[in-house]
PDB file of C-alpha atoms in Angstrom:
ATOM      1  CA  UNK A   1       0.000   0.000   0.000  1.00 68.00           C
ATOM      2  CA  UNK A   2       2.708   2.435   0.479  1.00 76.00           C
ATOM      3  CA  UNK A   3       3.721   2.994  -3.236  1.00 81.00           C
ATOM      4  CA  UNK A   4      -0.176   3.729  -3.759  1.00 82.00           C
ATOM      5  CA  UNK A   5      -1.106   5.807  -0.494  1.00 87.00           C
ATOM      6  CA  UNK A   6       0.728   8.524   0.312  1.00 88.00           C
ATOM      7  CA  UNK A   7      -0.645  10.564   3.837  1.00 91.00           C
ATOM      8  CA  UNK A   8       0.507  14.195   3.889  1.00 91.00           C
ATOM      9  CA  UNK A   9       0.092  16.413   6.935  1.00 93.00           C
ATOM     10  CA  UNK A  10      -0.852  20.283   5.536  1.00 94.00           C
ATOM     11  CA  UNK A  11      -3.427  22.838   4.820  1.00 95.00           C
ATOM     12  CA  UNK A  12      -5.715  21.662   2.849  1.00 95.00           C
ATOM     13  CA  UNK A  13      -5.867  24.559   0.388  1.00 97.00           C
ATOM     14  CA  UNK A  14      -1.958  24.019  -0.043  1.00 97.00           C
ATOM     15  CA  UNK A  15      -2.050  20.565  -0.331  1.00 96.00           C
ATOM     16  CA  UNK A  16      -4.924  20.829  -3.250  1.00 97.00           C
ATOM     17  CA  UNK A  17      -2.910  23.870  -5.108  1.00 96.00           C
ATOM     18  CA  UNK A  18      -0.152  21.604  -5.140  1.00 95.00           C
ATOM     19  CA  UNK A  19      -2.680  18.846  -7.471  1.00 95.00           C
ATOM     20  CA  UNK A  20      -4.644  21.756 -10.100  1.00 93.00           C
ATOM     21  CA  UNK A  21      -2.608  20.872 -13.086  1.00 92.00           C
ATOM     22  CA  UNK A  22      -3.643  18.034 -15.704  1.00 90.00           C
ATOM     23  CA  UNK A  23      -2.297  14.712 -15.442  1.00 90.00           C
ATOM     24  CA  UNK A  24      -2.243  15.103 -10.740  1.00 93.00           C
ATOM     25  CA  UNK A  25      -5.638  15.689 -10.685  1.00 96.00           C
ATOM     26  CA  UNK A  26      -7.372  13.390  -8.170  1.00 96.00           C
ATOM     27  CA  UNK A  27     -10.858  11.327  -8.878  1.00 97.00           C
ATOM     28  CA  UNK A  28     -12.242  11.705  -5.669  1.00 98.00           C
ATOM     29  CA  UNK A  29     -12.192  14.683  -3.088  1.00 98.00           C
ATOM     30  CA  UNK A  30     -13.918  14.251   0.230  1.00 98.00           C
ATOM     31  CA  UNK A  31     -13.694  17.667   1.891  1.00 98.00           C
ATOM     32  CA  UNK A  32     -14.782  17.177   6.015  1.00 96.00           C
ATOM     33  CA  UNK A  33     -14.609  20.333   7.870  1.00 95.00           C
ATOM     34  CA  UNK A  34     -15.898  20.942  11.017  1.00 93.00           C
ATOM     35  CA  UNK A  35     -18.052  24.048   9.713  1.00 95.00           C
ATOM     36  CA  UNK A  36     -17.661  25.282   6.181  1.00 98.00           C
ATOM     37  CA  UNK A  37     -16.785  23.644   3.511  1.00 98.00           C
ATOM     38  CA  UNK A  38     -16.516  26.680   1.282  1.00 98.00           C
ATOM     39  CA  UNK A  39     -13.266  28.171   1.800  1.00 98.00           C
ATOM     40  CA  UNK A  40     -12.110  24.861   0.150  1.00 98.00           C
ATOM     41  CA  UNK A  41     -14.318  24.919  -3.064  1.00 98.00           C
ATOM     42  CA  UNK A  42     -11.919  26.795  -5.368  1.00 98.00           C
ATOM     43  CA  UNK A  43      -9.353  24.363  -4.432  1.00 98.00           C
ATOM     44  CA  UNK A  44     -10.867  21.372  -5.087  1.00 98.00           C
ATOM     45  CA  UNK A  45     -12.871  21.804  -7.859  1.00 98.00           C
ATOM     46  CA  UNK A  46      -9.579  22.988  -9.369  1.00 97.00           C
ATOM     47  CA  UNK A  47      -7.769  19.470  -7.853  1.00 98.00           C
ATOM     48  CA  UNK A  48     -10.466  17.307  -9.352  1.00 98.00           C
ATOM     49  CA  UNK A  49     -10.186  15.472 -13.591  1.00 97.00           C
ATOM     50  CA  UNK A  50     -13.245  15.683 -15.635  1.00 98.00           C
ATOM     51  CA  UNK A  51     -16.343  13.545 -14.386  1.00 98.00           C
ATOM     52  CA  UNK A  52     -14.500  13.591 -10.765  1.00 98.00           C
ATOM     53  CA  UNK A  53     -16.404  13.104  -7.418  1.00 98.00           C
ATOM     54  CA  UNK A  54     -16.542  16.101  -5.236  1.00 99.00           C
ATOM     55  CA  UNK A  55     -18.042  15.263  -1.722  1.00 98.00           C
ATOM     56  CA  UNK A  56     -18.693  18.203   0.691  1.00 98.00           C
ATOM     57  CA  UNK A  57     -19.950  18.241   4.648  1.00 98.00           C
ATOM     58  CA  UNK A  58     -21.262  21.107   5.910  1.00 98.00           C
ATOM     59  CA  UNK A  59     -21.899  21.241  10.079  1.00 98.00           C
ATOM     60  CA  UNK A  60     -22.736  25.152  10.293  1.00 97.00           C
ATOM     61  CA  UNK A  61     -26.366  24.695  10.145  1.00 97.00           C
ATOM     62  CA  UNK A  62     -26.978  27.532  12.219  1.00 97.00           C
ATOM     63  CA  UNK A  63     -26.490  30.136   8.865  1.00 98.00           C
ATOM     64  CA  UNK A  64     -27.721  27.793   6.112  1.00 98.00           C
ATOM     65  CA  UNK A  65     -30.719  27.316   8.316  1.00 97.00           C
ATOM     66  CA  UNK A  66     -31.521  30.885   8.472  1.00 97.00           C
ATOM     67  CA  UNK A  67     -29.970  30.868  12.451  1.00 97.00           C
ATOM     68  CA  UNK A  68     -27.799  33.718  11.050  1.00 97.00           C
ATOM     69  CA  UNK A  69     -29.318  34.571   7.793  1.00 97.00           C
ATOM     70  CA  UNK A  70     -26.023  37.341   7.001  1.00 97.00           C
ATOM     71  CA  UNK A  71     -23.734  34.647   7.772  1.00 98.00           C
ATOM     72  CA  UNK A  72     -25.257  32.448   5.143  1.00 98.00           C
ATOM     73  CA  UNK A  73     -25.187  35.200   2.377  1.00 98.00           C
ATOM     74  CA  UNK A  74     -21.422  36.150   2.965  1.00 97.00           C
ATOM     75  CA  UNK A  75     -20.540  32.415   3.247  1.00 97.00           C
ATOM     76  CA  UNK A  76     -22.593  30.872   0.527  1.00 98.00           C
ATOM     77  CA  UNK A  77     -23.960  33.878  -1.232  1.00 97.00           C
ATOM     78  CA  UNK A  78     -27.379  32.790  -0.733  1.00 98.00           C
ATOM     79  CA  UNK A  79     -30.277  33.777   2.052  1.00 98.00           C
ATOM     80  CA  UNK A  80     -31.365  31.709   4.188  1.00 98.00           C
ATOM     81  CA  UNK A  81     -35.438  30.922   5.343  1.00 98.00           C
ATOM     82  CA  UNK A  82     -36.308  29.610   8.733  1.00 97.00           C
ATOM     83  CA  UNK A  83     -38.744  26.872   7.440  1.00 97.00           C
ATOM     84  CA  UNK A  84     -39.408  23.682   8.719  1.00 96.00           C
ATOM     85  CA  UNK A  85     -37.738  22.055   5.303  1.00 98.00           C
ATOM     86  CA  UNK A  86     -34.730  24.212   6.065  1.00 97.00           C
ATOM     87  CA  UNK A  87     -32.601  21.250   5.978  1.00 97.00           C
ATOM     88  CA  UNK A  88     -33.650  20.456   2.427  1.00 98.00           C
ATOM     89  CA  UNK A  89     -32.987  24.846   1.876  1.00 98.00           C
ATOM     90  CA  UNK A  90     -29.477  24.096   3.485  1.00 98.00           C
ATOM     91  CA  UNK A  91     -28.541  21.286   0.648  1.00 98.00           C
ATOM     92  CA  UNK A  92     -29.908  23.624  -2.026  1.00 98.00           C
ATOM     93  CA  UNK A  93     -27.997  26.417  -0.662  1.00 99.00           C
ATOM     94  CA  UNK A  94     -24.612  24.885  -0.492  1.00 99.00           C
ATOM     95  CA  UNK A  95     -25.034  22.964  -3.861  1.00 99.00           C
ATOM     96  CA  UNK A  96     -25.858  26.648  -5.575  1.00 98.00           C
ATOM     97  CA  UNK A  97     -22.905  28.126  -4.246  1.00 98.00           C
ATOM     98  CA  UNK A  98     -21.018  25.026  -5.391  1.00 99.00           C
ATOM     99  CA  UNK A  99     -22.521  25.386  -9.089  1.00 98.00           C
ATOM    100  CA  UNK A 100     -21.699  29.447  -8.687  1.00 98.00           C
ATOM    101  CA  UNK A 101     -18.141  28.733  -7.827  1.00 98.00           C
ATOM    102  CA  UNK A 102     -17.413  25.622 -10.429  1.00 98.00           C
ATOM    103  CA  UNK A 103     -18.997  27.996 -13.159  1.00 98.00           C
ATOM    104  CA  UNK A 104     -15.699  30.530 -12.588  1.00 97.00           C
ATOM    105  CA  UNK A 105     -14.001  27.618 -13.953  1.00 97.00           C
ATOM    106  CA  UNK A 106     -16.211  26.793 -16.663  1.00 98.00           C
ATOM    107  CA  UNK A 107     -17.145  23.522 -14.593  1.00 98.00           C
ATOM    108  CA  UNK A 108     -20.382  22.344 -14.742  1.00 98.00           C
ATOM    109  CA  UNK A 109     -22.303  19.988 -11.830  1.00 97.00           C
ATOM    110  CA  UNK A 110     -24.299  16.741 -11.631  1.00 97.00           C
ATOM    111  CA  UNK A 111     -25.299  16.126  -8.056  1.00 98.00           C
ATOM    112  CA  UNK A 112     -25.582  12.472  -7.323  1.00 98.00           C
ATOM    113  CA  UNK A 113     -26.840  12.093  -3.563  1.00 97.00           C
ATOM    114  CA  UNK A 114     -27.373  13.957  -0.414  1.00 97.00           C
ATOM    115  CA  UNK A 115     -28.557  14.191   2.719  1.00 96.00           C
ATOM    116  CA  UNK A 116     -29.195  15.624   6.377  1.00 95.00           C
ATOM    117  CA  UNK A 117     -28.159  13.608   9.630  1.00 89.00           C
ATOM    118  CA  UNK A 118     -27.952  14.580  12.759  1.00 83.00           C
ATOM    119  CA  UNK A 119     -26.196  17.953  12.575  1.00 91.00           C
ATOM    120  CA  UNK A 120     -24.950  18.280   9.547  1.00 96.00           C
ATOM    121  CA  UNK A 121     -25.567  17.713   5.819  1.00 98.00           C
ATOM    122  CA  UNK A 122     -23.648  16.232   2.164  1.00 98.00           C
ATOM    123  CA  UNK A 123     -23.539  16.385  -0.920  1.00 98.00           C
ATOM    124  CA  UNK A 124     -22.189  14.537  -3.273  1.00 98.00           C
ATOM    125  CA  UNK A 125     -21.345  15.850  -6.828  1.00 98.00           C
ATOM    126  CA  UNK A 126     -19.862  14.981 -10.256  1.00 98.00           C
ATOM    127  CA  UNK A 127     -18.183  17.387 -11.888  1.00 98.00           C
ATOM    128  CA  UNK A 128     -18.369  18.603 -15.679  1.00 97.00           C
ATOM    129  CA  UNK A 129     -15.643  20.291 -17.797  1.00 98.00           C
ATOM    130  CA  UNK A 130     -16.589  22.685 -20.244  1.00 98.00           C
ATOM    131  CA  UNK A 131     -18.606  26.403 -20.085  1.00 98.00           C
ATOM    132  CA  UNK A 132     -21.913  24.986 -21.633  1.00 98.00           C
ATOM    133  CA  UNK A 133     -21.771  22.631 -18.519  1.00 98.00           C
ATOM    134  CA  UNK A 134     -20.870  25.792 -16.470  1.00 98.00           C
ATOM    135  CA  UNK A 135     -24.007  27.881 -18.058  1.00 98.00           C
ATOM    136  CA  UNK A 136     -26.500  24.513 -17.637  1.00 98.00           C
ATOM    137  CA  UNK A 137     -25.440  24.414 -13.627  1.00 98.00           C
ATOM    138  CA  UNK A 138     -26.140  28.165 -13.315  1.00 97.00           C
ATOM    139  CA  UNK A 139     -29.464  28.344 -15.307  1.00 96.00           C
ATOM    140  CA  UNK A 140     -30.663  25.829 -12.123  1.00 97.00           C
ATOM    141  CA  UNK A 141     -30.340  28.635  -9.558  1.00 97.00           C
ATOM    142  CA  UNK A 142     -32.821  29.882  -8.404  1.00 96.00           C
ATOM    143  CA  UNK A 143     -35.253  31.102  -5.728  1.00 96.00           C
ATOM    144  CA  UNK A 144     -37.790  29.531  -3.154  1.00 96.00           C
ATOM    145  CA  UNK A 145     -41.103  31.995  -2.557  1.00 95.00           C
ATOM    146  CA  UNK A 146     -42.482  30.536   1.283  1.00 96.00           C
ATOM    147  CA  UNK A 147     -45.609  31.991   3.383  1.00 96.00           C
ATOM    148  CA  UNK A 148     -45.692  31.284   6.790  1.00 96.00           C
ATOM    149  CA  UNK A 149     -48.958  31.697   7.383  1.00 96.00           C
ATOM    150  CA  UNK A 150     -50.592  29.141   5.095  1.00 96.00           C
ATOM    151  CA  UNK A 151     -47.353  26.831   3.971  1.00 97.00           C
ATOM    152  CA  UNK A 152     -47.761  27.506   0.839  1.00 96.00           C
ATOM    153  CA  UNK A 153     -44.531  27.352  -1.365  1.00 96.00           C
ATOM    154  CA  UNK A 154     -43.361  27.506  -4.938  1.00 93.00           C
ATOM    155  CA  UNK A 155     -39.806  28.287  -6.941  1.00 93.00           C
ATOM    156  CA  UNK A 156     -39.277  30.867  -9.207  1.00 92.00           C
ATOM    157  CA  UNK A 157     -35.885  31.881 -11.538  1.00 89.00           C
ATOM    158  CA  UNK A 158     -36.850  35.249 -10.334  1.00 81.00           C
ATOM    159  CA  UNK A 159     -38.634  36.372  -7.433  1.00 73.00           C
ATOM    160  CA  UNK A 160     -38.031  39.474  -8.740  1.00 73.00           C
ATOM    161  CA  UNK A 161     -39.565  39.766 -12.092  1.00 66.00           C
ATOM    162  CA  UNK A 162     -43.275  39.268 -10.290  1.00 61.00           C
ATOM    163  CA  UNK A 163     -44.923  40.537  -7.046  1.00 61.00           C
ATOM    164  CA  UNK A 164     -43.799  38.212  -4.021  1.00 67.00           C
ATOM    165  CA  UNK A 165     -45.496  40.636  -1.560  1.00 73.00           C
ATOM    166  CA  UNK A 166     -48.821  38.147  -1.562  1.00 88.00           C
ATOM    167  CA  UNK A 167     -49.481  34.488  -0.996  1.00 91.00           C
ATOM    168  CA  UNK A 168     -51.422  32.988  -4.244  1.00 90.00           C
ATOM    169  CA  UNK A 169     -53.366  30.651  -1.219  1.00 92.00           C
ATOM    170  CA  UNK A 170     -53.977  33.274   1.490  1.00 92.00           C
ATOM    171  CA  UNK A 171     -52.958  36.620   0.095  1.00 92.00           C
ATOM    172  CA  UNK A 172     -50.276  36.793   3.264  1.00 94.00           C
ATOM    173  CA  UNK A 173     -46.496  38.485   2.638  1.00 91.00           C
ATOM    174  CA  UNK A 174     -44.080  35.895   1.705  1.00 92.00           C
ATOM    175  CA  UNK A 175     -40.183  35.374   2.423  1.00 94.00           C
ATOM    176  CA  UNK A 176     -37.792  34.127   0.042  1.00 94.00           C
ATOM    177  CA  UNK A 177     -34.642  31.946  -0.051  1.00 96.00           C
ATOM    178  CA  UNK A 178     -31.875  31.938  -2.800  1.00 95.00           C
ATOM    179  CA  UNK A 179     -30.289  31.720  -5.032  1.00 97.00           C
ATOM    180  CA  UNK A 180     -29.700  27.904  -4.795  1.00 98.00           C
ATOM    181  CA  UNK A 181     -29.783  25.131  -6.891  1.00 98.00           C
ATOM    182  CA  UNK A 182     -33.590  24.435  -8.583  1.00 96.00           C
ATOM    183  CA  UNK A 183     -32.422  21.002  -9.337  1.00 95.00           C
ATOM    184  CA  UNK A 184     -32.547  17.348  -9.000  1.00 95.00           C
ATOM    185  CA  UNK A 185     -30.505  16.750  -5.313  1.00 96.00           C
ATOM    186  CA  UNK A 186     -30.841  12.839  -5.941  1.00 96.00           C
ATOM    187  CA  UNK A 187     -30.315  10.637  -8.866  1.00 95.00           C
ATOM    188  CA  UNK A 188     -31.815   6.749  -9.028  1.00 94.00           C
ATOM    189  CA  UNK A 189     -28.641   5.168 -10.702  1.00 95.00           C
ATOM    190  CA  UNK A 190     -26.205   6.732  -8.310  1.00 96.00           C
ATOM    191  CA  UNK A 191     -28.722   5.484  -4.891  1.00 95.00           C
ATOM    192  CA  UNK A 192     -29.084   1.987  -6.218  1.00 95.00           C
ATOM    193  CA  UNK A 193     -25.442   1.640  -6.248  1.00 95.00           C
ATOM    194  CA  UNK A 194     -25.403   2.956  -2.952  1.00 94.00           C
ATOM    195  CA  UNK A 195     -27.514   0.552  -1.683  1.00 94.00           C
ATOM    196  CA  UNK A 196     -26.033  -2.670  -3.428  1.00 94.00           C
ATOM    197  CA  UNK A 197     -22.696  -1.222  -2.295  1.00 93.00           C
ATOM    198  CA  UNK A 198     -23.971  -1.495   1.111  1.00 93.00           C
ATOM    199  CA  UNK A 199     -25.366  -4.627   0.763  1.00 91.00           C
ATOM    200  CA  UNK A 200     -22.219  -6.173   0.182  1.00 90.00           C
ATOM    201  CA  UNK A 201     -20.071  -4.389   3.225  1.00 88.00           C
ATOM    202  CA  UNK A 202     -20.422  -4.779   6.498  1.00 82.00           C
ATOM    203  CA  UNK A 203     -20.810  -1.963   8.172  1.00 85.00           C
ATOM    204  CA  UNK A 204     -21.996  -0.974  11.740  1.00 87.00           C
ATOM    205  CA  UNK A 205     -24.595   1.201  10.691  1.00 89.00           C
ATOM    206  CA  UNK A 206     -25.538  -0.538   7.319  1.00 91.00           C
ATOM    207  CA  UNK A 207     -28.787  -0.829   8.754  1.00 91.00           C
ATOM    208  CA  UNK A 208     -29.653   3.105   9.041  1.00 91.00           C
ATOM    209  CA  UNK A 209     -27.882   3.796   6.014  1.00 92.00           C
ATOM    210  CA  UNK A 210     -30.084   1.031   4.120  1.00 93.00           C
ATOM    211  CA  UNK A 211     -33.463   2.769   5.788  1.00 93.00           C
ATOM    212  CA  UNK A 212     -32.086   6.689   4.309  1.00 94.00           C
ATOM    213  CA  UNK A 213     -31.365   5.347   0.916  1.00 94.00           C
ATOM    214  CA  UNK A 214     -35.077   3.257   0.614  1.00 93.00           C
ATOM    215  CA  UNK A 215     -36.518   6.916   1.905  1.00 93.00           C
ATOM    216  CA  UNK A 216     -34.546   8.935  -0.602  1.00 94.00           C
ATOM    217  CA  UNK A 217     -35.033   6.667  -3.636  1.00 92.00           C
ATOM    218  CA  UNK A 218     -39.321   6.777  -2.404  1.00 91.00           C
ATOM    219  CA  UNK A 219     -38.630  10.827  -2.096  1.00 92.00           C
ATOM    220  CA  UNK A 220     -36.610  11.834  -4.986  1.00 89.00           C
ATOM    221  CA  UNK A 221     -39.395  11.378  -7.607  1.00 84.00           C
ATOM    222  CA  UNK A 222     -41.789  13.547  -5.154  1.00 86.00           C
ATOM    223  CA  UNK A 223     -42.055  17.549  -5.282  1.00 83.00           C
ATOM    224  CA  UNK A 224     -38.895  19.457  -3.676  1.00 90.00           C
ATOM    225  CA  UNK A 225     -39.615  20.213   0.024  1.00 95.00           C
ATOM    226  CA  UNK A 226     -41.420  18.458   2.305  1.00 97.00           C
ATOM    227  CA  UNK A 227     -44.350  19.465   4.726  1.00 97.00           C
ATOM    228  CA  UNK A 228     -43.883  18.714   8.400  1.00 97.00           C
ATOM    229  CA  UNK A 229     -47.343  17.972   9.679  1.00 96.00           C
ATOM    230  CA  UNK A 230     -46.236  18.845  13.375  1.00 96.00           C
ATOM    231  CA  UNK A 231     -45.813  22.526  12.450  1.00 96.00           C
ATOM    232  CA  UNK A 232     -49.113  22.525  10.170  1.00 96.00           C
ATOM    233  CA  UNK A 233     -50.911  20.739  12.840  1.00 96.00           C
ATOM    234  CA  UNK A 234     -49.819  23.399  15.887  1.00 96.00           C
ATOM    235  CA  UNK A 235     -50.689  26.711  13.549  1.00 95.00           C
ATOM    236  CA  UNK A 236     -54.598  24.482  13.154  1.00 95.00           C
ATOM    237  CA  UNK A 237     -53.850  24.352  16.945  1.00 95.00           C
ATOM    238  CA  UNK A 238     -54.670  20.349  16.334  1.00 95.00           C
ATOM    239  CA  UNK A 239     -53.608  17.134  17.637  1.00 95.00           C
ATOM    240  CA  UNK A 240     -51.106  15.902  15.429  1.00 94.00           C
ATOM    241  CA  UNK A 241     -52.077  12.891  13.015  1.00 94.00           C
ATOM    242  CA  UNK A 242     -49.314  10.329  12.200  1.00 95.00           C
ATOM    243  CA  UNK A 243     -47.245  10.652   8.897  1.00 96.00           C
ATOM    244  CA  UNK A 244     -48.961   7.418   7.972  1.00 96.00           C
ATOM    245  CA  UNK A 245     -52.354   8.128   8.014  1.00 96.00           C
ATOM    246  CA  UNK A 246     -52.060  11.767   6.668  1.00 97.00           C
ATOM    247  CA  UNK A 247     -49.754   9.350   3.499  1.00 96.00           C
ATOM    248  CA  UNK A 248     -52.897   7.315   2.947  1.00 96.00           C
ATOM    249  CA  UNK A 249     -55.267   9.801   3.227  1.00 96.00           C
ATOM    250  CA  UNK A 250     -53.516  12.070   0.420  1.00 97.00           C
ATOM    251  CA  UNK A 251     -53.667   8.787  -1.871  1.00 96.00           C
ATOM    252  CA  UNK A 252     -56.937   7.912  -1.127  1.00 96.00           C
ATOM    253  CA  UNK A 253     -57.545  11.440  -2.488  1.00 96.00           C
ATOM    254  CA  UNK A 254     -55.790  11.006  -5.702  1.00 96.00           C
ATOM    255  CA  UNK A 255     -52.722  12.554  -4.775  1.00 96.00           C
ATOM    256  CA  UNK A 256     -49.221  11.996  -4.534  1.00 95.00           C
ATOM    257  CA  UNK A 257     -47.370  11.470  -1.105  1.00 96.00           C
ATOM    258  CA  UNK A 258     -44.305   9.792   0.835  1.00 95.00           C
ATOM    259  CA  UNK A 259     -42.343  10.142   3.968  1.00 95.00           C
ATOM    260  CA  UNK A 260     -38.707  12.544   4.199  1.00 96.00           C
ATOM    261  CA  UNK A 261     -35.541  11.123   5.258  1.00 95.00           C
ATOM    262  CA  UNK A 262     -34.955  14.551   6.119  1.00 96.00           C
ATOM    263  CA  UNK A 263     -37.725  14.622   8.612  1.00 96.00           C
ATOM    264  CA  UNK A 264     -39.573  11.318  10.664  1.00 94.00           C
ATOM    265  CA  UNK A 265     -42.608  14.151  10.950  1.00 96.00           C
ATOM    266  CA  UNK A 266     -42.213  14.836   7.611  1.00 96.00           C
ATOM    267  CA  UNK A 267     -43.786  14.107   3.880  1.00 96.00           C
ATOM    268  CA  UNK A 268     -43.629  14.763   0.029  1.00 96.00           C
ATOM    269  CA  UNK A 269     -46.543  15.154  -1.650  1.00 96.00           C
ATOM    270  CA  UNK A 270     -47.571  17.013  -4.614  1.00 94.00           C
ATOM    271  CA  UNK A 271     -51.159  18.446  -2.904  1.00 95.00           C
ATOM    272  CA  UNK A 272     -51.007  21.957  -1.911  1.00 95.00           C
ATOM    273  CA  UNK A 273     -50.772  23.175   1.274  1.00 95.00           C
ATOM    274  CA  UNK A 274     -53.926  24.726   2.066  1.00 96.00           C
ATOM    275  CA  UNK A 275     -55.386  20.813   0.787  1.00 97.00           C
ATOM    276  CA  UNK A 276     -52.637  19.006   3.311  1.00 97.00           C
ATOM    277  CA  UNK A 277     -54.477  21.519   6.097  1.00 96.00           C
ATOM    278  CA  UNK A 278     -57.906  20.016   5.247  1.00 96.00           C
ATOM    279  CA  UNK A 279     -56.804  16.674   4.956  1.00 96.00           C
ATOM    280  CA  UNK A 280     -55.381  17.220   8.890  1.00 96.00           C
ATOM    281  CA  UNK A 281     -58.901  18.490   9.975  1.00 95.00           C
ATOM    282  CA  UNK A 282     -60.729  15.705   8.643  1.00 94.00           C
ATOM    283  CA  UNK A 283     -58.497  13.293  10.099  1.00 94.00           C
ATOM    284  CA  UNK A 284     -58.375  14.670  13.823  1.00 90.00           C
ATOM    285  CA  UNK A 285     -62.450  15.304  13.625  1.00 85.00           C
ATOM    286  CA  UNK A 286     -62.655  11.413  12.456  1.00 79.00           C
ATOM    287  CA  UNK A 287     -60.810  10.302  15.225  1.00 75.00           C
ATOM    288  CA  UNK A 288     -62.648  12.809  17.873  1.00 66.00           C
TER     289      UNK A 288
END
């Protein structure tokens, strides 16, 4: 192993400089801060040949969860929103400042996985040489439009070129998020390896690890963000239905809907939110 491995002890950014140039490139690049991975983007992407694997963990959720929303802008050049799918806002966040930073390069992005645990989150992308690739990654930024007073959300390329001031549900003000990436955060192929990867290894947690990539392999063909019915149930000032029967309810009704791994309380579905409220009231006044 030693005329394949070789273990260096320096900064990062140093250590990555040292590998930009064709032909020292690496395939893989796992960058595992504790807090940002940004300050080691420009690096990396730099480090890393054509079609390479760029995996990135982020543990400051406090800014990408809207904690410190002018954090979040200087860090990832996006803002934040304080939702209860800010998790899923967190991913998008970091993955458009990830597709803003490749483009400088005229690097393009094809995010294969990712995910929230515990108290932090990854992503896991494949990188694309060439400034059409670059141009295709930025023309998926874009904006999330969220009310808090009815749930209602939707994305937009430009929350500026229409009148965010109302709700289209329950003519409230809305907040936005952005930019950040508008774009698949899963892809099938990639997760099925992942699981018959797993399969085959035996890992401690191989168990939890199956149970996320089942979830994100139900999720990823489900609208982006979830609904958490705890916080849709407390505004209704309701008891809180379970995540199952809410599920079956919304496909008894014709629509869409599965659970979150980013969220046990949480679900998919392509209903609105005002119908998601209804579907809550029924259920608690059945079982009353």
């Amino acid at each position: 192993l030693g005329e394949i491995i070789s273990v260096n002890h320096m900064e990062a950014n140093l250590l990555l400089s040292q590998y930009g140039v064709p032909r020292k490139r690496f395939d893989v690049i796992d960058v595992d801060p504790f807090g940002s991975p940004v300050p080691y983007l420009d690096t990396s992407l730099r480090a890393l040949r054509n079609n390479g694997l760029l995996a990135l963990t982020a543990t400051d959720l406090a800014p990408l969860c809207g904690v410190h929303s002018r954090a979040c802008q200087r860090k990832y050049g996006g803002k934040p929103l304080r939702t209860e799918y800010c998790h899923e806002l967190a991913i998008r966040l970091l993955t458009g400042c990830v597709a803003a930073t490749a483009a400088k390069y005229d690097i393009g992005l094809r995010v294969l996985f990712s995910h929230s645990n515990d108290h932090y989150i990854r992503v896991y992308t494949q990188i694309k040489y060439g400034a059409k690739k670059g141009d295709a990654s930025i023309g998926t930024l874009g904006y999330v439009l969220h009310c808090f007073n009815c749930f209602h959300r939707e994305f937009t390329k430009n929350p500026f070129s229409k009148n965010i001031e109302n709700c289209p549900e329950c003519n409230s003000e809305m907040d936005w998020a952005g930019p950040l990436w508008l774009g698949e955060i899963f892809e099938e192929h990639f997760c099925e390896l992942l699981a018959e990867e797993n399969r085959h290894i035996a890992l401690r947690n191989s168990r939890k690890i199956s149970k996320m990539i089942t979830l994100v392999k139900d999720e990823m063909a489900e609208a982006a963000t979830y609904y958490v019915i705890d916080k849709i149930s407390d505004k209704l000032s309701l008891p809180v239905p379970s995540v199952f029967s809410l599920v079956q309810k919304l496909r008894e009704k014709g629509f869409r809907a599965i659970p979150t791994h980013f969220n046990s309380r949480g679900i998919r579905s392509n209903a609105s939110a005002l119908t998601i409220q209804e579907l809550i009231k029924e259920l608690v006044l059945k079982t009353t």
